[in-house]
Amino acid sequence: MLLFPRLWYTDFPADIPHTGPFNPHFVRDLGVVYLVVALAFAWSARNIDRSRPVHLALTVFFVGHALIHVVDIASGNLPHSHWLIDAPGVFMPALIMIALAVATVRIAVSGEQ
């Protein structure tokens, strides 16, 4: 996304052209977002005992991203084929993050470590 925004837009197997016209600045902006997400995951993996707030923030990002896709598909802004296209890369990560967030909140509430 950062180095080759047009190739990401045209060749990524998620039918990104359905989301609107190519905008290299916007694609690079999103590339920075995903770089920050990757760094947050890496930091969390190395600092597992302090990662709860970072994990919850990442969960908000993934769930928000998935909800935007749900609204766009349900409203007809994206074709219904995106229910399946977006399942592995958008919906599943959000569901996994929710499941992990529920577990981490339960641990925090119960006082376990």
JSON list of C-alpha atoms in Angstrom, two decimals:
[
{"chain": "A", "resi": 1, "resn": "MET", "atom": "CA", "xyz": [0.00, 0.00, 0.00]},
{"chain": "A", "resi": 2, "resn": "LEU", "atom": "CA", "xyz": [2.80, 2.40, 0.83]},
{"chain": "A", "resi": 3, "resn": "LEU", "atom": "CA", "xyz": [5.20, 1.56, -1.97]},
{"chain": "A", "resi": 4, "resn": "PHE", "atom": "CA", "xyz": [2.88, 0.44, -4.76]},
{"chain": "A", "resi": 5, "resn": "PRO", "atom": "CA", "xyz": [-0.59, 1.87, -4.11]},
{"chain": "A", "resi": 6, "resn": "ARG", "atom": "CA", "xyz": [-1.93, 1.29, -7.63]},
{"chain": "A", "resi": 7, "resn": "LEU", "atom": "CA", "xyz": [-0.88, -2.37, -7.63]},
{"chain": "A", "resi": 8, "resn": "TRP", "atom": "CA", "xyz": [-2.54, -2.83, -4.23]},
{"chain": "A", "resi": 9, "resn": "TYR", "atom": "CA", "xyz": [-5.71, -1.20, -5.55]},
{"chain": "A", "resi": 10, "resn": "THR", "atom": "CA", "xyz": [-5.88, -3.18, -8.80]},
{"chain": "A", "resi": 11, "resn": "ASP", "atom": "CA", "xyz": [-4.33, -6.54, -7.85]},
{"chain": "A", "resi": 12, "resn": "PHE", "atom": "CA", "xyz": [-5.50, -7.19, -4.30]},
{"chain": "A", "resi": 13, "resn": "PRO", "atom": "CA", "xyz": [-8.01, -10.08, -4.46]},
{"chain": "A", "resi": 14, "resn": "ALA", "atom": "CA", "xyz": [-10.70, -8.21, -2.50]},
{"chain": "A", "resi": 15, "resn": "ASP", "atom": "CA", "xyz": [-12.23, -6.25, -5.41]},
{"chain": "A", "resi": 16, "resn": "ILE", "atom": "CA", "xyz": [-11.08, -2.94, -3.96]},
{"chain": "A", "resi": 17, "resn": "PRO", "atom": "CA", "xyz": [-12.17, -1.03, -7.10]},
{"chain": "A", "resi": 18, "resn": "HIS", "atom": "CA", "xyz": [-15.76, -1.67, -5.87]},
{"chain": "A", "resi": 19, "resn": "THR", "atom": "CA", "xyz": [-15.06, 0.80, -3.04]},
{"chain": "A", "resi": 20, "resn": "GLY", "atom": "CA", "xyz": [-14.49, 3.78, -5.32]},
{"chain": "A", "resi": 21, "resn": "PRO", "atom": "CA", "xyz": [-11.99, 5.38, -7.67]},
{"chain": "A", "resi": 22, "resn": "PHE", "atom": "CA", "xyz": [-8.25, 5.02, -7.08]},
{"chain": "A", "resi": 23, "resn": "ASN", "atom": "CA", "xyz": [-6.78, 7.64, -4.76]},
{"chain": "A", "resi": 24, "resn": "PRO", "atom": "CA", "xyz": [-3.04, 7.07, -4.17]},
{"chain": "A", "resi": 25, "resn": "HIS", "atom": "CA", "xyz": [-2.92, 9.45, -1.19]},
{"chain": "A", "resi": 26, "resn": "PHE", "atom": "CA", "xyz": [-5.77, 7.64, 0.55]},
{"chain": "A", "resi": 27, "resn": "VAL", "atom": "CA", "xyz": [-4.24, 4.21, -0.14]},
{"chain": "A", "resi": 28, "resn": "ARG", "atom": "CA", "xyz": [-0.94, 5.35, 1.37]},
{"chain": "A", "resi": 29, "resn": "ASP", "atom": "CA", "xyz": [-2.79, 6.82, 4.38]},
{"chain": "A", "resi": 30, "resn": "LEU", "atom": "CA", "xyz": [-4.35, 3.40, 4.95]},
{"chain": "A", "resi": 31, "resn": "GLY", "atom": "CA", "xyz": [-0.94, 1.80, 4.50]},
{"chain": "A", "resi": 32, "resn": "VAL", "atom": "CA", "xyz": [0.31, 3.89, 7.43]},
{"chain": "A", "resi": 33, "resn": "VAL", "atom": "CA", "xyz": [-2.71, 2.80, 9.50]},
{"chain": "A", "resi": 34, "resn": "TYR", "atom": "CA", "xyz": [-1.97, -0.87, 8.85]},
{"chain": "A", "resi": 35, "resn": "LEU", "atom": "CA", "xyz": [1.73, -0.31, 9.61]},
{"chain": "A", "resi": 36, "resn": "VAL", "atom": "CA", "xyz": [0.74, 1.16, 12.99]},
{"chain": "A", "resi": 37, "resn": "VAL", "atom": "CA", "xyz": [-1.60, -1.81, 13.58]},
{"chain": "A", "resi": 38, "resn": "ALA", "atom": "CA", "xyz": [1.25, -4.22, 12.82]},
{"chain": "A", "resi": 39, "resn": "LEU", "atom": "CA", "xyz": [3.58, -2.37, 15.19]},
{"chain": "A", "resi": 40, "resn": "ALA", "atom": "CA", "xyz": [0.90, -2.42, 17.90]},
{"chain": "A", "resi": 41, "resn": "PHE", "atom": "CA", "xyz": [0.52, -6.20, 17.49]},
{"chain": "A", "resi": 42, "resn": "ALA", "atom": "CA", "xyz": [4.30, -6.62, 17.65]},
{"chain": "A", "resi": 43, "resn": "TRP", "atom": "CA", "xyz": [4.57, -4.47, 20.78]},
{"chain": "A", "resi": 44, "resn": "SER", "atom": "CA", "xyz": [1.71, -6.39, 22.39]},
{"chain": "A", "resi": 45, "resn": "ALA", "atom": "CA", "xyz": [3.38, -9.72, 21.66]},
{"chain": "A", "resi": 46, "resn": "ARG", "atom": "CA", "xyz": [6.55, -8.55, 23.41]},
{"chain": "A", "resi": 47, "resn": "ASN", "atom": "CA", "xyz": [4.69, -6.88, 26.30]},
{"chain": "A", "resi": 48, "resn": "ILE", "atom": "CA", "xyz": [1.83, -9.29, 26.88]},
{"chain": "A", "resi": 49, "resn": "ASP", "atom": "CA", "xyz": [1.40, -8.25, 30.52]},
{"chain": "A", "resi": 50, "resn": "ARG", "atom": "CA", "xyz": [0.76, -4.63, 29.50]},
{"chain": "A", "resi": 51, "resn": "SER", "atom": "CA", "xyz": [-1.04, -5.22, 26.20]},
{"chain": "A", "resi": 52, "resn": "ARG", "atom": "CA", "xyz": [-4.69, -5.11, 27.31]},
{"chain": "A", "resi": 53, "resn": "PRO", "atom": "CA", "xyz": [-5.30, -1.40, 26.39]},
{"chain": "A", "resi": 54, "resn": "VAL", "atom": "CA", "xyz": [-3.54, -1.83, 23.04]},
{"chain": "A", "resi": 55, "resn": "HIS", "atom": "CA", "xyz": [-5.54, -4.97, 22.30]},
{"chain": "A", "resi": 56, "resn": "LEU", "atom": "CA", "xyz": [-8.81, -3.21, 23.11]},
{"chain": "A", "resi": 57, "resn": "ALA", "atom": "CA", "xyz": [-7.86, -0.29, 20.83]},
{"chain": "A", "resi": 58, "resn": "LEU", "atom": "CA", "xyz": [-7.01, -2.72, 18.02]},
{"chain": "A", "resi": 59, "resn": "THR", "atom": "CA", "xyz": [-10.35, -4.45, 18.61]},
{"chain": "A", "resi": 60, "resn": "VAL", "atom": "CA", "xyz": [-12.17, -1.13, 18.19]},
{"chain": "A", "resi": 61, "resn": "PHE", "atom": "CA", "xyz": [-10.32, -0.57, 14.91]},
{"chain": "A", "resi": 62, "resn": "PHE", "atom": "CA", "xyz": [-11.08, -4.04, 13.50]},
{"chain": "A", "resi": 63, "resn": "VAL", "atom": "CA", "xyz": [-14.72, -3.99, 14.61]},
{"chain": "A", "resi": 64, "resn": "GLY", "atom": "CA", "xyz": [-15.21, -0.46, 13.26]},
{"chain": "A", "resi": 65, "resn": "HIS", "atom": "CA", "xyz": [-13.67, -1.48, 9.94]},
{"chain": "A", "resi": 66, "resn": "ALA", "atom": "CA", "xyz": [-15.96, -4.52, 9.76]},
{"chain": "A", "resi": 67, "resn": "LEU", "atom": "CA", "xyz": [-19.05, -2.44, 10.61]},
{"chain": "A", "resi": 68, "resn": "ILE", "atom": "CA", "xyz": [-18.25, 0.00, 7.80]},
{"chain": "A", "resi": 69, "resn": "HIS", "atom": "CA", "xyz": [-18.16, -2.97, 5.41]},
{"chain": "A", "resi": 70, "resn": "VAL", "atom": "CA", "xyz": [-21.44, -4.36, 6.80]},
{"chain": "A", "resi": 71, "resn": "VAL", "atom": "CA", "xyz": [-23.17, -1.00, 6.31]},
{"chain": "A", "resi": 72, "resn": "ASP", "atom": "CA", "xyz": [-21.73, -0.56, 2.81]},
{"chain": "A", "resi": 73, "resn": "ILE", "atom": "CA", "xyz": [-22.83, -4.04, 1.74]},
{"chain": "A", "resi": 74, "resn": "ALA", "atom": "CA", "xyz": [-26.26, -3.84, 3.39]},
{"chain": "A", "resi": 75, "resn": "SER", "atom": "CA", "xyz": [-26.94, -0.41, 1.86]},
{"chain": "A", "resi": 76, "resn": "GLY", "atom": "CA", "xyz": [-25.89, -1.51, -1.63]},
{"chain": "A", "resi": 77, "resn": "ASN", "atom": "CA", "xyz": [-22.72, 0.61, -1.77]},
{"chain": "A", "resi": 78, "resn": "LEU", "atom": "CA", "xyz": [-20.80, -2.63, -2.22]},
{"chain": "A", "resi": 79, "resn": "PRO", "atom": "CA", "xyz": [-22.08, -5.68, -4.09]},
{"chain": "A", "resi": 80, "resn": "HIS", "atom": "CA", "xyz": [-23.40, -8.60, -2.04]},
{"chain": "A", "resi": 81, "resn": "SER", "atom": "CA", "xyz": [-20.43, -10.64, -3.23]},
{"chain": "A", "resi": 82, "resn": "HIS", "atom": "CA", "xyz": [-18.45, -8.78, -0.56]},
{"chain": "A", "resi": 83, "resn": "TRP", "atom": "CA", "xyz": [-20.08, -10.84, 2.20]},
{"chain": "A", "resi": 84, "resn": "LEU", "atom": "CA", "xyz": [-17.81, -13.68, 1.06]},
{"chain": "A", "resi": 85, "resn": "ILE", "atom": "CA", "xyz": [-14.95, -11.57, -0.29]},
{"chain": "A", "resi": 86, "resn": "ASP", "atom": "CA", "xyz": [-14.62, -9.67, 3.01]},
{"chain": "A", "resi": 87, "resn": "ALA", "atom": "CA", "xyz": [-15.18, -12.66, 5.30]},
{"chain": "A", "resi": 88, "resn": "PRO", "atom": "CA", "xyz": [-11.53, -13.76, 5.69]},
{"chain": "A", "resi": 89, "resn": "GLY", "atom": "CA", "xyz": [-9.81, -10.37, 5.75]},
{"chain": "A", "resi": 90, "resn": "VAL", "atom": "CA", "xyz": [-12.40, -8.10, 7.37]},
{"chain": "A", "resi": 91, "resn": "PHE", "atom": "CA", "xyz": [-15.05, -10.01, 9.30]},
{"chain": "A", "resi": 92, "resn": "MET", "atom": "CA", "xyz": [-12.98, -12.89, 10.72]},
{"chain": "A", "resi": 93, "resn": "PRO", "atom": "CA", "xyz": [-10.25, -10.65, 12.20]},
{"chain": "A", "resi": 94, "resn": "ALA", "atom": "CA", "xyz": [-12.95, -8.56, 13.90]},
{"chain": "A", "resi": 95, "resn": "LEU", "atom": "CA", "xyz": [-14.63, -11.65, 15.33]},
{"chain": "A", "resi": 96, "resn": "ILE", "atom": "CA", "xyz": [-11.30, -13.03, 16.56]},
{"chain": "A", "resi": 97, "resn": "MET", "atom": "CA", "xyz": [-10.42, -9.72, 18.19]},
{"chain": "A", "resi": 98, "resn": "ILE", "atom": "CA", "xyz": [-13.84, -9.61, 19.90]},
{"chain": "A", "resi": 99, "resn": "ALA", "atom": "CA", "xyz": [-13.40, -13.15, 21.23]},
{"chain": "A", "resi": 100, "resn": "LEU", "atom": "CA", "xyz": [-9.94, -12.30, 22.56]},
{"chain": "A", "resi": 101, "resn": "ALA", "atom": "CA", "xyz": [-11.18, -9.01, 24.03]},
{"chain": "A", "resi": 102, "resn": "VAL", "atom": "CA", "xyz": [-13.99, -10.77, 25.89]},
{"chain": "A", "resi": 103, "resn": "ALA", "atom": "CA", "xyz": [-11.45, -13.19, 27.33]},
{"chain": "A", "resi": 104, "resn": "THR", "atom": "CA", "xyz": [-9.06, -10.44, 28.37]},
{"chain": "A", "resi": 105, "resn": "VAL", "atom": "CA", "xyz": [-11.83, -8.38, 29.97]},
{"chain": "A", "resi": 106, "resn": "ARG", "atom": "CA", "xyz": [-13.02, -11.45, 31.90]},
{"chain": "A", "resi": 107, "resn": "ILE", "atom": "CA", "xyz": [-9.47, -12.01, 33.15]},
{"chain": "A", "resi": 108, "resn": "ALA", "atom": "CA", "xyz": [-9.21, -8.35, 34.20]},
{"chain": "A", "resi": 109, "resn": "VAL", "atom": "CA", "xyz": [-12.54, -8.42, 36.00]},
{"chain": "A", "resi": 110, "resn": "SER", "atom": "CA", "xyz": [-11.76, -11.65, 37.84]},
{"chain": "A", "resi": 111, "resn": "GLY", "atom": "CA", "xyz": [-8.32, -10.37, 38.84]},
{"chain": "A", "resi": 112, "resn": "GLU", "atom": "CA", "xyz": [-6.45, -13.29, 37.27]},
{"chain": "A", "resi": 113, "resn": "GLN", "atom": "CA", "xyz": [-3.19, -12.80, 35.43]}
]
